[in-house]
Coordinates of C-alpha atoms in Angstrom, one line a residue:
X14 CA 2.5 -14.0 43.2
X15 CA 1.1 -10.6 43.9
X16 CA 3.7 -8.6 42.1
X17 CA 3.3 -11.1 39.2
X18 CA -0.7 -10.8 39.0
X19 CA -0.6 -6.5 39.4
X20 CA 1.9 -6.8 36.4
X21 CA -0.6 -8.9 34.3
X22 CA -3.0 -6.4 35.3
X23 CA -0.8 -3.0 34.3
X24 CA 0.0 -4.9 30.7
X25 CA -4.2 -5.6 30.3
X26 CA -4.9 -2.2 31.4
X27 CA -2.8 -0.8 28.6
X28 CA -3.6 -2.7 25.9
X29 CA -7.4 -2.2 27.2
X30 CA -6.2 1.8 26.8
X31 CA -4.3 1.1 23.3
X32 CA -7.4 -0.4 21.7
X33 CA -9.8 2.2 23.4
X34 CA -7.6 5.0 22.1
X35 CA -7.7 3.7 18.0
X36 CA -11.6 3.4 18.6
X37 CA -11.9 6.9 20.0
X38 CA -10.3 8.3 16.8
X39 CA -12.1 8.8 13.5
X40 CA -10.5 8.2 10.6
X41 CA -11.7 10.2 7.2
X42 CA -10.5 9.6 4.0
X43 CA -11.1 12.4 1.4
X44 CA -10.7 11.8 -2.5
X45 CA -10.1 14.6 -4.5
X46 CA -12.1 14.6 -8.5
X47 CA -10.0 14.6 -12.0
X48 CA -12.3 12.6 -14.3
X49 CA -9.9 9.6 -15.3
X50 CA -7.3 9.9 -13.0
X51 CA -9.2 8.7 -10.5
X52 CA -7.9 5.3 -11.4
X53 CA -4.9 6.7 -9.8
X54 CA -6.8 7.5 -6.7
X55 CA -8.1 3.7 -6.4
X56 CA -4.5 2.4 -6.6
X57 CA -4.0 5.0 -3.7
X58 CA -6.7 3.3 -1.7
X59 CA -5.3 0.4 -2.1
X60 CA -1.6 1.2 -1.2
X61 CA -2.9 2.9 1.7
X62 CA -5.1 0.0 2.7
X63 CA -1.7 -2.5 2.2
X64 CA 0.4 -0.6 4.3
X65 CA -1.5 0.8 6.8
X66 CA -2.3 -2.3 10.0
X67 CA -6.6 -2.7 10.3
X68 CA -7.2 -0.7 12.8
X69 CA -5.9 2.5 11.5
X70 CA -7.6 2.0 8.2
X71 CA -11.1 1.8 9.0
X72 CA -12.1 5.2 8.1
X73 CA -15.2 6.1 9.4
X74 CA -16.0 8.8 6.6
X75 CA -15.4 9.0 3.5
X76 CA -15.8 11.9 1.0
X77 CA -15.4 12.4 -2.6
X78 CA -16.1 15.3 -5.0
X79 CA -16.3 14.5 -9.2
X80 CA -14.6 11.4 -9.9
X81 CA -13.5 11.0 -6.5
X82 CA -17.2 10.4 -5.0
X83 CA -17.5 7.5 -7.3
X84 CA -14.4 5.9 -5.6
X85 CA -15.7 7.0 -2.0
X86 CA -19.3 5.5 -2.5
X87 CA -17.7 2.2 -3.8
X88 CA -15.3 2.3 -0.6
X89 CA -18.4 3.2 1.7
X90 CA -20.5 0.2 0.3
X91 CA -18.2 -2.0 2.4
X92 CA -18.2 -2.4 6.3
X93 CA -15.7 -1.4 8.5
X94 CA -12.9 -3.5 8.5
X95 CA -13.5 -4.8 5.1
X96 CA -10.6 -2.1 3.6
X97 CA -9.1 -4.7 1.5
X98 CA -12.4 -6.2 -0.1
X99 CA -13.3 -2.6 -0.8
X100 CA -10.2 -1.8 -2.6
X101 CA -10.1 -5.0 -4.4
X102 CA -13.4 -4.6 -5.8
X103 CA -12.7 -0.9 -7.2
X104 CA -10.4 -1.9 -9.3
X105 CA -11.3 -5.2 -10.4
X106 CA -14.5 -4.4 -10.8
X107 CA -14.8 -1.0 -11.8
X108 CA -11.2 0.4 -13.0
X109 CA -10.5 -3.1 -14.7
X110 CA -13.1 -2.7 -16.9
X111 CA -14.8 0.6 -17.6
X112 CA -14.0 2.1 -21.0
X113 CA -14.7 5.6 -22.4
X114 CA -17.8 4.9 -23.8
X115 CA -19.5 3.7 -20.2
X116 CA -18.7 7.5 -19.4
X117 CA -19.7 9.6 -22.2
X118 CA -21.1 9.9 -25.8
X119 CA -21.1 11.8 -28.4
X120 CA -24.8 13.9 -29.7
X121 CA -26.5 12.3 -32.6
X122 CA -25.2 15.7 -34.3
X123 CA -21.7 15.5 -32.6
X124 CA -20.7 18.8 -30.8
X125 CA -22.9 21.2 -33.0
X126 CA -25.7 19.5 -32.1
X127 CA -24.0 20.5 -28.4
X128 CA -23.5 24.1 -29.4
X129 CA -26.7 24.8 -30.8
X130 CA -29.4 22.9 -28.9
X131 CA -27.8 21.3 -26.0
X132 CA -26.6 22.6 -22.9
X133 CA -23.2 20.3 -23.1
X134 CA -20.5 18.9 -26.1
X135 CA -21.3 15.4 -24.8
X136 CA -23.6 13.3 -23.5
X137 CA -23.0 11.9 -20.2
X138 CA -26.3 9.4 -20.8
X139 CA -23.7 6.6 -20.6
X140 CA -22.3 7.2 -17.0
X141 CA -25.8 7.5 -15.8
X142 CA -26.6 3.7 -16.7
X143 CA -22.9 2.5 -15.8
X144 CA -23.6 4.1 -11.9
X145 CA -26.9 2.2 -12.0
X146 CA -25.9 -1.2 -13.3
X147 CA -22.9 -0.9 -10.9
X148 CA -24.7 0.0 -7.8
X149 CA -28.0 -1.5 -8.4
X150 CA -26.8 -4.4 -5.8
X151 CA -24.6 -1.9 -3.5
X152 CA -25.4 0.4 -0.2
X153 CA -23.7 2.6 2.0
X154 CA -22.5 1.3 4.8
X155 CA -20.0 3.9 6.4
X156 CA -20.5 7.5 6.4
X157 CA -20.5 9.0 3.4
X158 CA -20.6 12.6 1.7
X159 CA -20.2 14.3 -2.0
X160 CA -20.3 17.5 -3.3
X161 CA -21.6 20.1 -5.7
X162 CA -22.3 23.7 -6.5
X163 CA -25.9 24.6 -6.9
X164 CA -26.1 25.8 -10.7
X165 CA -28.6 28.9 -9.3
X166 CA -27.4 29.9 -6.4
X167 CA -23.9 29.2 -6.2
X168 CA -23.6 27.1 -3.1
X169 CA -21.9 23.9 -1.9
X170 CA -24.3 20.9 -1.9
X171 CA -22.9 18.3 0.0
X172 CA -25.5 14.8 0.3
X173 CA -24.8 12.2 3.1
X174 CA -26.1 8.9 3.7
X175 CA -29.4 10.1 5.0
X176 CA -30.2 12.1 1.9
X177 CA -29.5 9.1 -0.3
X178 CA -32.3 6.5 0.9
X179 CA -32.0 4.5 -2.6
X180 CA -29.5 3.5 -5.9
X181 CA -31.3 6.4 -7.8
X182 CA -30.7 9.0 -5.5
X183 CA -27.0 7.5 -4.7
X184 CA -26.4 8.1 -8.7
X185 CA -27.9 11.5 -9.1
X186 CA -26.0 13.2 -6.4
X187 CA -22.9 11.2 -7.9
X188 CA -24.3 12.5 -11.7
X189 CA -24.4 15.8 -9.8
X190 CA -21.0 16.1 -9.0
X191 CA -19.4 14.4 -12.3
X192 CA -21.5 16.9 -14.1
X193 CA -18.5 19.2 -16.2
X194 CA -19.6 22.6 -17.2
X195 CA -19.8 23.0 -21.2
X196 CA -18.7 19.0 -21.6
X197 CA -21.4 17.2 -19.8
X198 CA -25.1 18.5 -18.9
X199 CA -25.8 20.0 -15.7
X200 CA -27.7 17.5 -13.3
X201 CA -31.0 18.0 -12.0
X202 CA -31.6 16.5 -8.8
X203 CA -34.4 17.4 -5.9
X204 CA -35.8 20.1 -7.9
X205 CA -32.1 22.3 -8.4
X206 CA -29.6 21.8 -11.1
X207 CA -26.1 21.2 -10.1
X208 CA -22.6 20.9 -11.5
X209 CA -19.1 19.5 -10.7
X210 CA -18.0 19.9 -6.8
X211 CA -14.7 20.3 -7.9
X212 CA -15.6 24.0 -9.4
X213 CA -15.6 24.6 -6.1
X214 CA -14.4 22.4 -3.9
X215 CA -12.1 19.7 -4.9
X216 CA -10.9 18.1 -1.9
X217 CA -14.0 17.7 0.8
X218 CA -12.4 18.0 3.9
X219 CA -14.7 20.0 6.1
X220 CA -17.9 17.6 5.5
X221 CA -15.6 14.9 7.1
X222 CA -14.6 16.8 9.8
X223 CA -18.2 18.0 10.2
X224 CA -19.4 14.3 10.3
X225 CA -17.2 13.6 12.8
X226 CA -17.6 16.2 15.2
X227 CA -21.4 15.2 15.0
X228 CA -20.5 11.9 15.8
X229 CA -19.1 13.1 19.2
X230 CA -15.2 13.0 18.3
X231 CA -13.3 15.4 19.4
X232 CA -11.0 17.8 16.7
X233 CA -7.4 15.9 18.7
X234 CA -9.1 12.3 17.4
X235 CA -9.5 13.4 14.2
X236 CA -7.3 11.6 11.3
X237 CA -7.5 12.3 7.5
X238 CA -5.9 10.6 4.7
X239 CA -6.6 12.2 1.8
X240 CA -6.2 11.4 -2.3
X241 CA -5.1 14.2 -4.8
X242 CA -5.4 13.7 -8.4
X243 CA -4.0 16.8 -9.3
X244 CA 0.0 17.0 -9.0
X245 CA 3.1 19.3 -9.5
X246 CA 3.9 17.1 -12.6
X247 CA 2.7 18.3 -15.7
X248 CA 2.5 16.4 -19.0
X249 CA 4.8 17.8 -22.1
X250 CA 2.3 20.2 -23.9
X251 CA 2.7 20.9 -27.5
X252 CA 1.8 24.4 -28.3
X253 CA 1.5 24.2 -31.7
X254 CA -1.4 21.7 -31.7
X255 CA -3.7 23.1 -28.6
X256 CA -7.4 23.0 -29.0
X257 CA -10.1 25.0 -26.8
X258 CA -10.6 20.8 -25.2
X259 CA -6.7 20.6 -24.4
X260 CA -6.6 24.6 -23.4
X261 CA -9.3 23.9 -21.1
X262 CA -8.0 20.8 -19.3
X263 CA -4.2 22.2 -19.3
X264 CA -5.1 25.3 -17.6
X265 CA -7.1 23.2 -14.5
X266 CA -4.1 21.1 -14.5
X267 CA -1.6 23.7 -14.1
X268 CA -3.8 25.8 -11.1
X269 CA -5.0 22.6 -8.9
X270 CA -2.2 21.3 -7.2
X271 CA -1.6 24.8 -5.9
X272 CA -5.0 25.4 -4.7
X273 CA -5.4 22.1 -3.2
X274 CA -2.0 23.1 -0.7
X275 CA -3.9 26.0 0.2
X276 CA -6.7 23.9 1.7
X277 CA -4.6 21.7 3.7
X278 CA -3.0 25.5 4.7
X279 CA -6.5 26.9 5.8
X280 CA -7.1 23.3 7.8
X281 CA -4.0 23.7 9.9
X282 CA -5.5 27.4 10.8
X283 CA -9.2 26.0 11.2
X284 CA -9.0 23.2 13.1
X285 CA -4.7 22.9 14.2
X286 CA -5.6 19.7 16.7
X287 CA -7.0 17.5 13.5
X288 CA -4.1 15.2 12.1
X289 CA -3.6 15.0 8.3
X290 CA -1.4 12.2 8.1
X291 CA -0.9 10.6 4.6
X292 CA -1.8 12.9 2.0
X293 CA -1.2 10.9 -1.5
X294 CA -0.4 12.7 -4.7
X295 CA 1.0 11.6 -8.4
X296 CA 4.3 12.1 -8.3
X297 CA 5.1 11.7 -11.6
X298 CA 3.4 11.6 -15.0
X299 CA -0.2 10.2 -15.5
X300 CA -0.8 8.4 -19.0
X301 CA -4.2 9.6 -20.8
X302 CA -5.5 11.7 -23.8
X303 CA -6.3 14.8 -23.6
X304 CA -10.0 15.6 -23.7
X305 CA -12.6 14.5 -21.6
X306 CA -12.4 11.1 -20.3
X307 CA -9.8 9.7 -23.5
X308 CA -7.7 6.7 -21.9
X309 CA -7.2 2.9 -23.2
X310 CA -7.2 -0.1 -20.7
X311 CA -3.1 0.0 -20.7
X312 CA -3.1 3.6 -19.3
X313 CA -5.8 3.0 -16.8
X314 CA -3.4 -0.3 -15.5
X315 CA -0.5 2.5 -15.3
X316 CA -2.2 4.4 -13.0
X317 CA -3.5 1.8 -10.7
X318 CA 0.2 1.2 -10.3
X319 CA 1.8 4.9 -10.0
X320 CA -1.1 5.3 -6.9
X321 CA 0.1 1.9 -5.3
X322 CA 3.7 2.8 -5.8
X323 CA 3.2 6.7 -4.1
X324 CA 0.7 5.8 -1.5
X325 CA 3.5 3.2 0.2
X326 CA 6.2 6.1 0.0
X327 CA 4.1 8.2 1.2
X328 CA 3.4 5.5 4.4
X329 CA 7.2 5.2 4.7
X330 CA 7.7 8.4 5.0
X331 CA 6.0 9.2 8.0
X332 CA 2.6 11.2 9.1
X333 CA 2.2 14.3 7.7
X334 CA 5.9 14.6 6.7
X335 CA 5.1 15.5 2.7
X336 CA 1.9 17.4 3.2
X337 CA 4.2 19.3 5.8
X338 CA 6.5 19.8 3.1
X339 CA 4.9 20.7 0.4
X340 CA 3.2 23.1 2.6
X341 CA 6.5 24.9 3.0
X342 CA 7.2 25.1 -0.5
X343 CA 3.9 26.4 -1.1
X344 CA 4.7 29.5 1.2
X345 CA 7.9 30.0 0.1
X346 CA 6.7 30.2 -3.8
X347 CA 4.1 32.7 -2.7
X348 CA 6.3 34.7 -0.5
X349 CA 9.1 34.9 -3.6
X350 CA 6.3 36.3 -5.9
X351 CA 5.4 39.0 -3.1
X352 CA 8.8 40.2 -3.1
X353 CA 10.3 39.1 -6.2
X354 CA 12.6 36.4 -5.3
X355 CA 14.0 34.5 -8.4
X356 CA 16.6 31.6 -8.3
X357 CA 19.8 31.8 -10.5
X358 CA 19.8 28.5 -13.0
X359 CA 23.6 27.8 -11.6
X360 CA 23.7 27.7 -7.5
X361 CA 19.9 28.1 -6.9
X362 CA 20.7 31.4 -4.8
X363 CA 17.9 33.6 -3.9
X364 CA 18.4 37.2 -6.1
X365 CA 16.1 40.3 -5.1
X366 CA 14.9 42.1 -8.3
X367 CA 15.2 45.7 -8.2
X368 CA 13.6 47.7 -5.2
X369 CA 11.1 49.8 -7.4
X370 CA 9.5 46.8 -9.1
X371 CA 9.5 44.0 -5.8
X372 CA 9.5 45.7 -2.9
X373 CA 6.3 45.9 -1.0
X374 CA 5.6 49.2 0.0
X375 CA 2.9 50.3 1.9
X376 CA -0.4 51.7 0.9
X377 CA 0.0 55.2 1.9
X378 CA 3.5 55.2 -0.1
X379 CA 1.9 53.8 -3.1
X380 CA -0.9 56.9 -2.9
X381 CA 2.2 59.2 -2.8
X382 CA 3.5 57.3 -5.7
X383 CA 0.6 57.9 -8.0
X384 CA -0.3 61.2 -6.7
X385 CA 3.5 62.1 -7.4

């Protein structure tokens, strides 16, 4: 009987340690910005939350930068533990049925009233009242943080819960960060004018890592999910018909993806304890116009769909296995253009390119060069 009752005991003990070792973790999710492709990112949330058991989906924190913040506050107006009603309500509520004109308007002039005595082509009047209407009967209820760069200074502005006491000051820290230089106004908030996180920091990891380090966790307990919007898939671009709007948006398109690897690369040499487990990106095409905020009701659906569909692969897949990977690939690209490594079209064999114009050489040799 002894035996028996110490067994009981040993199997209560570690499920005791089980359940005491999910609540010592804190979970962050970070949601990258991209205007209306962050109806891709709340199809993410909600293939992460579907596949991913309750306990290791109750992130703690929650950050968002441009689009993205507008997803995280939504997500942090629900408890713990209320994933699914969260995710649910983001894209029934909001997704399902915003339209382009709750975003953004056009001047009484159009754009040359923009260019002459405005400060922006559009006006973003119309997002202002849509963040108010929708989170007039909302709060935050998890921790929560957005970001954006100080128009005078330069900085990083990041506001958490305890800077946001009210609805008005949740929507002009979220007005702050949606705020897109030349298209939309800058912001002015707490006596400083602000634009888009995303010039300078699209993914917010660090202010979730920050939050939890102040909540006492320690750097090995620290898990991130994260949701790009930005992706190695590029639309078909028609050369012939580009416009300064579609230059614009094409060129950010191109250089995101890229830079976003290189933050999960200075993470790993930051903080090399912290997990970053399921990092969700588009992996293929995203429907939309081009322009600011341009999509129809079908193409937000599509969307919705292609972030369910990549955020299970990405599950099935494993922890950390495609950030991992696309890490690798990220380094290899850079170290080809150091030394200039091409691939043949046929076997996909590395060829060096001729010493004089690859080869690194070193900065003495290179004074000798041009002294020569």
């Amino acid at each position: 009987m002894n035996v028996i009752l110490k067994l009981y005991l040993f199997v209560f003990l570690l499920f005791l340690s089980h359940v005491k070792s999910e609540e010592d973790k804190c979970y962050i999710l970070a949601l990258e910005g991209g205007n209306e492709k962050a109806a891709f990112g709340a199809g993410a949330i909600k293939g992460l939350v579907d596949n991913l058991d309750e306990k290791s989906r109750k992130w703690q924190v929650i950050t968002g930068v441009s689009m993205g913040a507008i997803n995280a506050a939504v997500i942090s107006s629900f408890e713990k533990g209320q994933e699914a009603e969260a995710a649910n309500y983001l894209i029934d509520e909001l997704w399902n049925k915003i339209r382009p004109k709750d975003l953004h308007e056009n001047w009484w002039f159009h754009v040359v009233e923009g260019f002459l005595w405005r400060n922006s082509l559009y006006n973003n009047s119309p997002l202002r009242y849509t963040l108010n209407k929708f989170f007039k009967d909302l709060s935050l209820k998890r921790d929560f943080t957005c970001g954006a760069v100080n128009l005078v200074s330069g900085e990083y502005k990041v506001w958490e819960n305890k800077d946001l006491q009210n609805t008005q000051d949740l929507v002009e820290a979220l007005m702050s960060t949606n705020s897109i230089p030349v298209f939309t106004p800058f912001n002015k908030f707490q006596d400083n004018y602000y634009i888009d996180g995303g010039w300078r920091s699209n993914i917010d990891m660090p202010s979730g890592i920050q939050k939890c380090l102040e909540l006492g966790y320690e750097e090995k307990n620290i898990v991130i999910d994260v949701v790009m919007l930005s992706s190695q898939v590029l639309k078909p671009f028609d050369i012939t018909k580009i416009t300064p709007v579609s230059a614009y948006f094409r060129a950010d398109e191109a250089t995101l993806f890229s830079a976003a690897i290189g933050t999960f690369e200075e993470a790993q040499i930051y903080f090399p304890a912290i997990e970053i487990r399921y990092v969700v990106w588009p992996t293929q095409e995203l429907p939309g116009g081009e322009g600011i905020y341009s999509f129809t009701h079908k193409e937000i659906s599509r969307m919705i769909e292609i972030g369910q569909e990549d955020a299970k692969n990405v599950i099935k897949k494993g922890s950390g296995v495609n950030i991992q990977e696309a890490i690798k690939r990220h380094r290899e690209e850079k170290r080809n253009r150091i030394l200039g490594v091409r691939k043949t079209e046929i076997n996909d064999e590395p060829i060096i390119q001729k010493e004089e114009e690859s080869t690194p050489i070193s900065f003495l040799k290179y004074l000798e060069k041009v002294e020569s």
